[in-house]
PDB file of C-alpha atoms in Angstrom:
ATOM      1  CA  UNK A   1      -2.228  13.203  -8.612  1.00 49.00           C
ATOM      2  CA  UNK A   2      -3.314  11.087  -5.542  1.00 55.00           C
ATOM      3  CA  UNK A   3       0.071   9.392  -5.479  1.00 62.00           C
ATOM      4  CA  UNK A   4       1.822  12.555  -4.793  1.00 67.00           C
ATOM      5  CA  UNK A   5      -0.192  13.478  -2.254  1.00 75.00           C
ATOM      6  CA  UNK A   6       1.433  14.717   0.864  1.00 79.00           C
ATOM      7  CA  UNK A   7       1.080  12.701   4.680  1.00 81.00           C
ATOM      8  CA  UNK A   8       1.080  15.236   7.215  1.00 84.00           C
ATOM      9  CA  UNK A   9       0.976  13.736  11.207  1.00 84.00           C
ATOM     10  CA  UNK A  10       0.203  16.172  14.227  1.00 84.00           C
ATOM     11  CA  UNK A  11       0.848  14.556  17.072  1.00 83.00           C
ATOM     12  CA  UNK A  12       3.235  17.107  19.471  1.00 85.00           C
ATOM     13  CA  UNK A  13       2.948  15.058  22.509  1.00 85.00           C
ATOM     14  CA  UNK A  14       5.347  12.668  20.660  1.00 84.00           C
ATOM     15  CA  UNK A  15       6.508  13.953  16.974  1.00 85.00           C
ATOM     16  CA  UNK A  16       8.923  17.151  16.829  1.00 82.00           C
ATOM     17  CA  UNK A  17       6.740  19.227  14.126  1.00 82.00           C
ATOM     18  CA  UNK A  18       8.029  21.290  11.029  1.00 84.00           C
ATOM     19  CA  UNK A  19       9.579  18.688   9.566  1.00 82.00           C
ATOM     20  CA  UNK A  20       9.774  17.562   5.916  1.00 83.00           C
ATOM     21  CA  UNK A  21      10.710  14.381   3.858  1.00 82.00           C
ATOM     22  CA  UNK A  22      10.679  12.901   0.682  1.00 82.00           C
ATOM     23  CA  UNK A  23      10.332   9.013   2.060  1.00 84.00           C
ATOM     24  CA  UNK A  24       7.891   7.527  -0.406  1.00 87.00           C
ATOM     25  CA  UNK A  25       4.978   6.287   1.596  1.00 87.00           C
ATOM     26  CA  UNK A  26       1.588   4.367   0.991  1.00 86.00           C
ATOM     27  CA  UNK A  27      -1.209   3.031   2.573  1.00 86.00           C
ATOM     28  CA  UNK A  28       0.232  -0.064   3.632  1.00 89.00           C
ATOM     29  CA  UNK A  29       2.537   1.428   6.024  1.00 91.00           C
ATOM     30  CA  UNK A  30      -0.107   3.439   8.215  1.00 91.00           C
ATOM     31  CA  UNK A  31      -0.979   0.362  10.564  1.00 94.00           C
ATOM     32  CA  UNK A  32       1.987  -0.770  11.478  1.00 93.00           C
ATOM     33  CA  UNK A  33       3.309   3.070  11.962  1.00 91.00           C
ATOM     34  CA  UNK A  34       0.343   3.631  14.052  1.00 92.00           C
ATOM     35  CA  UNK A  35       1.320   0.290  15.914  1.00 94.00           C
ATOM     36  CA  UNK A  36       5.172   1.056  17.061  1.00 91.00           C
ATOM     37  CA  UNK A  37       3.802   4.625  18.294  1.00 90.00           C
ATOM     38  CA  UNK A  38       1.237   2.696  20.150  1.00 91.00           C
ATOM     39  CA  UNK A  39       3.751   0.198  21.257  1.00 91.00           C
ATOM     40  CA  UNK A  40       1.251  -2.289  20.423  1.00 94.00           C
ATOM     41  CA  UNK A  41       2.298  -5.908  20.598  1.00 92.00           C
ATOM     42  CA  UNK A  42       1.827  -7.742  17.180  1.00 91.00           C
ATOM     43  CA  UNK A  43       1.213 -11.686  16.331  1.00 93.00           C
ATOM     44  CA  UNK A  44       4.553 -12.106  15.752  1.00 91.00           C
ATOM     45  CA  UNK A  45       3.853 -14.398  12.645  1.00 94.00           C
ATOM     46  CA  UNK A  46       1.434 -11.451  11.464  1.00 93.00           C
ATOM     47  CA  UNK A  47       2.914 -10.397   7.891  1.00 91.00           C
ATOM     48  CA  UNK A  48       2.625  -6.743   6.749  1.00 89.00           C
ATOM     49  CA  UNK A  49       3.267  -5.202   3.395  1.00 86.00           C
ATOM     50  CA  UNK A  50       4.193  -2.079   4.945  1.00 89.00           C
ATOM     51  CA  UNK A  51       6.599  -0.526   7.318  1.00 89.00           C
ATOM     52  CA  UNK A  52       6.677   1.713  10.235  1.00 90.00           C
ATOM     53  CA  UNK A  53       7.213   5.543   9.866  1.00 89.00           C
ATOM     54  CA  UNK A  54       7.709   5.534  13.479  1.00 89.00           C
ATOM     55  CA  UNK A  55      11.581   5.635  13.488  1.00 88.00           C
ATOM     56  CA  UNK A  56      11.574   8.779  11.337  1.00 86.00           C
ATOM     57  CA  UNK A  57       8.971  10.374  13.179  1.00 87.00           C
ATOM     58  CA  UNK A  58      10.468  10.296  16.210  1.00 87.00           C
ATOM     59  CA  UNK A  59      13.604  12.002  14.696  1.00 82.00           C
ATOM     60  CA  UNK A  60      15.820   8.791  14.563  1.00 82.00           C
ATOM     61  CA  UNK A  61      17.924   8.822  11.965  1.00 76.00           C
ATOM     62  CA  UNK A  62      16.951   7.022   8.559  1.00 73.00           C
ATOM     63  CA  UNK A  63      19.944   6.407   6.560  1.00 73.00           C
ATOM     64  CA  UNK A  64      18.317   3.952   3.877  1.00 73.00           C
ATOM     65  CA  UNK A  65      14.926   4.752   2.549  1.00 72.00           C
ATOM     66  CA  UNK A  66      12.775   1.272   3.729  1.00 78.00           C
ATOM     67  CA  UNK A  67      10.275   2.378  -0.004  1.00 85.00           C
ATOM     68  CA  UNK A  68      12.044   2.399  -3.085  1.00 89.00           C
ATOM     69  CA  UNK A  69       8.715   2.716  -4.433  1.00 91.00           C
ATOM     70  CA  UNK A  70       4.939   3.459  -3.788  1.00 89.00           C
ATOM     71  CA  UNK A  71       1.410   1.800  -4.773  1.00 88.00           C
ATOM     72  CA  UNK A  72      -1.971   2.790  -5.038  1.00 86.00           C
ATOM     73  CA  UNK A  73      -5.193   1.765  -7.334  1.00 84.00           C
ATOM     74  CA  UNK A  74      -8.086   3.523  -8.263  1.00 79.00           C
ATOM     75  CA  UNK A  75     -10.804   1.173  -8.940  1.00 76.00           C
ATOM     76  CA  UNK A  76      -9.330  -1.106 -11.841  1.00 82.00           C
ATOM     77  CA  UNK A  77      -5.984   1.574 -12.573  1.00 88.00           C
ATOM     78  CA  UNK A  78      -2.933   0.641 -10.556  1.00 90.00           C
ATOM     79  CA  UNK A  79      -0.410   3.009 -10.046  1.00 92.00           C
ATOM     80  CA  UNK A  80       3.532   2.619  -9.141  1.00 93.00           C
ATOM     81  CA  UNK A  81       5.879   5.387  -8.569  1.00 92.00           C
ATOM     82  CA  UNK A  82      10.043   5.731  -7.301  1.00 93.00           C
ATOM     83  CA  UNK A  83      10.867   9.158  -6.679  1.00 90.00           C
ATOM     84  CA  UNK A  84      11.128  10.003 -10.552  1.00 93.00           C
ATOM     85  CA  UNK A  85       9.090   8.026 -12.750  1.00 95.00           C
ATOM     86  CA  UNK A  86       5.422   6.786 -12.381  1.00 95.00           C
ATOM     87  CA  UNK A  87       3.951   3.892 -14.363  1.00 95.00           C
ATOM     88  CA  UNK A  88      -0.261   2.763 -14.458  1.00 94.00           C
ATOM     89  CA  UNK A  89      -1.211  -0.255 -15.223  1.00 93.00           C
ATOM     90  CA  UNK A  90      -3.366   0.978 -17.980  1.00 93.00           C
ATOM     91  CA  UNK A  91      -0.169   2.422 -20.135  1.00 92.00           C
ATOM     92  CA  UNK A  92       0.841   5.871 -19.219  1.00 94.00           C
ATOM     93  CA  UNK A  93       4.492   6.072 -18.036  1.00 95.00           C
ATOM     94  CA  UNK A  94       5.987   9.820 -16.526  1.00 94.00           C
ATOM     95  CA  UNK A  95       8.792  11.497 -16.335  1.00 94.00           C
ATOM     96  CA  UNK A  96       8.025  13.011 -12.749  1.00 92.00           C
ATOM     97  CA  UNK A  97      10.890  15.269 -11.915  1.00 91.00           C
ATOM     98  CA  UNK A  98      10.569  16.870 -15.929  1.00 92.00           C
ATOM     99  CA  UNK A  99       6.871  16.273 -16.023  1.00 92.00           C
ATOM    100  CA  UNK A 100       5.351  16.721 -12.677  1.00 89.00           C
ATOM    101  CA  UNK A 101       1.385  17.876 -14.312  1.00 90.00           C
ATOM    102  CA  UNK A 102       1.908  14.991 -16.082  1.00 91.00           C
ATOM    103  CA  UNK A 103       1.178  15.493 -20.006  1.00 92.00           C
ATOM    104  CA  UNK A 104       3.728  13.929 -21.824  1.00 92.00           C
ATOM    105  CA  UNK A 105       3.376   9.939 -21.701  1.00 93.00           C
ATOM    106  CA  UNK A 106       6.925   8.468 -22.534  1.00 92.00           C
ATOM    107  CA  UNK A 107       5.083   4.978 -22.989  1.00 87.00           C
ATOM    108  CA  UNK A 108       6.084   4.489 -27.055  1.00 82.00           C
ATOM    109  CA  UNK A 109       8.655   6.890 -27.316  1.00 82.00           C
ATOM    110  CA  UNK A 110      12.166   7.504 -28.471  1.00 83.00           C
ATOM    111  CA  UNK A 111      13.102   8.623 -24.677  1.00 79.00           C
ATOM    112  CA  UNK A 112      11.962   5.353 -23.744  1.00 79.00           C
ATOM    113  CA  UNK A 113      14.104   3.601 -25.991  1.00 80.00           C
ATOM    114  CA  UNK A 114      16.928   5.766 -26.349  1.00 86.00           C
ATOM    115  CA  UNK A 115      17.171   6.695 -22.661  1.00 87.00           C
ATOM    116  CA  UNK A 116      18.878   3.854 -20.801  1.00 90.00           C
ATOM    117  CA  UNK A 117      17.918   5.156 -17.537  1.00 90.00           C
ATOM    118  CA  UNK A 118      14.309   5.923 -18.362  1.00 92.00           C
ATOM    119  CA  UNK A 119      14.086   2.479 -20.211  1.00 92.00           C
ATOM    120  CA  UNK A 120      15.665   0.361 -16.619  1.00 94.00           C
ATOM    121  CA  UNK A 121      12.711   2.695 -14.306  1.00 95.00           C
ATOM    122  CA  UNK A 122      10.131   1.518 -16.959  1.00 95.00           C
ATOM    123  CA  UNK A 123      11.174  -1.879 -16.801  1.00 94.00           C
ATOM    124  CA  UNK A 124      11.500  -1.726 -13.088  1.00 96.00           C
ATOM    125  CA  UNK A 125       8.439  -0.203 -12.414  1.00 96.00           C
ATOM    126  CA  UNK A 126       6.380  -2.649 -15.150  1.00 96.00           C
ATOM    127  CA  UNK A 127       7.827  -5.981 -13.048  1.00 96.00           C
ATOM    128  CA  UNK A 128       6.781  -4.707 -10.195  1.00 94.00           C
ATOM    129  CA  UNK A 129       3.157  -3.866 -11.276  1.00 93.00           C
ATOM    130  CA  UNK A 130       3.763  -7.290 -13.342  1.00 93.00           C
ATOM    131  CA  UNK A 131       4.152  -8.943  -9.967  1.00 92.00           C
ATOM    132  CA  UNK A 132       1.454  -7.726  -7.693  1.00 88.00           C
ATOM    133  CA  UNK A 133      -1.583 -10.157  -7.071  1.00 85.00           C
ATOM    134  CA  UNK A 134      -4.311  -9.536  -9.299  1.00 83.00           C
ATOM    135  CA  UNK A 135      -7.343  -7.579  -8.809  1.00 77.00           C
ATOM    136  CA  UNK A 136     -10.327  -8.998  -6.692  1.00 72.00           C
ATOM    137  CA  UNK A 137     -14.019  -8.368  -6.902  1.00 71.00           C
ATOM    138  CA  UNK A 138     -14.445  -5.629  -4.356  1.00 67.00           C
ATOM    139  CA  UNK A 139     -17.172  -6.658  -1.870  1.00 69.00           C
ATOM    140  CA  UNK A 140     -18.894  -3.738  -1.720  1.00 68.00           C
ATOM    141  CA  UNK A 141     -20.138  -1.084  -5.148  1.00 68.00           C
ATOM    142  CA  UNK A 142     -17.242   1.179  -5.696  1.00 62.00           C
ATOM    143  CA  UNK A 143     -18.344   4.836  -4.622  1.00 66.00           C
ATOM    144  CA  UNK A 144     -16.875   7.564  -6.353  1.00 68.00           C
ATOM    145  CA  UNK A 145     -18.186   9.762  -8.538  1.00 71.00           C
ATOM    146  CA  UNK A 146     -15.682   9.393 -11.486  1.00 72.00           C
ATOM    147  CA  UNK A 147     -16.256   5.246 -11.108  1.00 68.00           C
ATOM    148  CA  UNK A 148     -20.429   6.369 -10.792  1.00 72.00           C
ATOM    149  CA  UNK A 149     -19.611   8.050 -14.161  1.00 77.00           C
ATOM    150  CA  UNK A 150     -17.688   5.346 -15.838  1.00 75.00           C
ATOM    151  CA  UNK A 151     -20.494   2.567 -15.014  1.00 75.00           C
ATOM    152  CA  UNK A 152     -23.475   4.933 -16.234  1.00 79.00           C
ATOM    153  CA  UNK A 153     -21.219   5.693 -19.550  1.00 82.00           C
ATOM    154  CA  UNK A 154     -21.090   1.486 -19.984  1.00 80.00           C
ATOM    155  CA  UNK A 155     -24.604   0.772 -18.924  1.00 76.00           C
ATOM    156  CA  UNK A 156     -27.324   0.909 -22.017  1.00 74.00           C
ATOM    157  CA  UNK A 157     -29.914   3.676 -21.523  1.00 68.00           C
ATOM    158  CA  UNK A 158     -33.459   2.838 -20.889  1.00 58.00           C
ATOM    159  CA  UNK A 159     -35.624   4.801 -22.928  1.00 54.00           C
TER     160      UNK A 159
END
């Protein structure tokens, strides 16, 4: 459920709190949020993926969401998500707004095909993933326990 985790900022010197939204947001967009609140001066041929929260944080008005959709990857498992559906590179397509725990994978299903509007956010969601560079090596061992677990599971057993 790490892609529907929530971003909360505290920072009452400059952002009016209480405030809620449903803007899709992901990693990519931290730095150059945390940029235009520093009013930091970029290279101006400096390319970012992501864009800057700052706008919304600051109470201006947003009339066009700037994400249509999200990323994130955990270890070798990509994940995409709009507001409804969420795809992973490894198969499993949801139904977010009738599925939000997540147990019934649409991937092979007659809602898939019979659905027009569930079969465009598939396909949608699939080019995008379809689209992204692929994965790299990682230069450093990959930490986490579950990825600890899934490389002791695949490495032979000295006796």
């Amino acid at each position: 459920w790490g892609v529907n985790t929530p971003l909360i900022i505290n920072c009452p010197e400059r952002i009016p709190g209480g405030r809620e939204s449903d803007l899709l947001v992901d990693m990519t967009d931290l730095f150059p949020t945390l940029a235009d609140l520093a009013d930091a001066t970029l290279p101006h041929d400096l390319i970012l993926d992501g864009y800057s929260l700052a706008p919304h944080l600051l109470g201006q008005v947003v009339d066009t969401p700037w994400r249509t959709w999200s990323f994130t990857q955990y270890h070798q498992v990509r994940v995409i998500r709009d507001h409804r559906f969420k795809l992973f590179s490894n198969g499993p397509f949801f139904d977010l707004s009738e599925d939000p725990m997540e147990k019934y994978d649409l991937q092979n299903t007659r809602t898939l095909s019979e659905d027009e509007a569930t079969g465009q956010a598939y396909h949608r969601l699939k080019n995008i993933l379809d689209g992204l560079p692929p994965n790299t090596q990682l230069p450093w061992e990959f930490r986490s326990i579950s990825a600890r677990l899934l490389k002791a599971a695949r490495t032979p057993q000295s006796k």
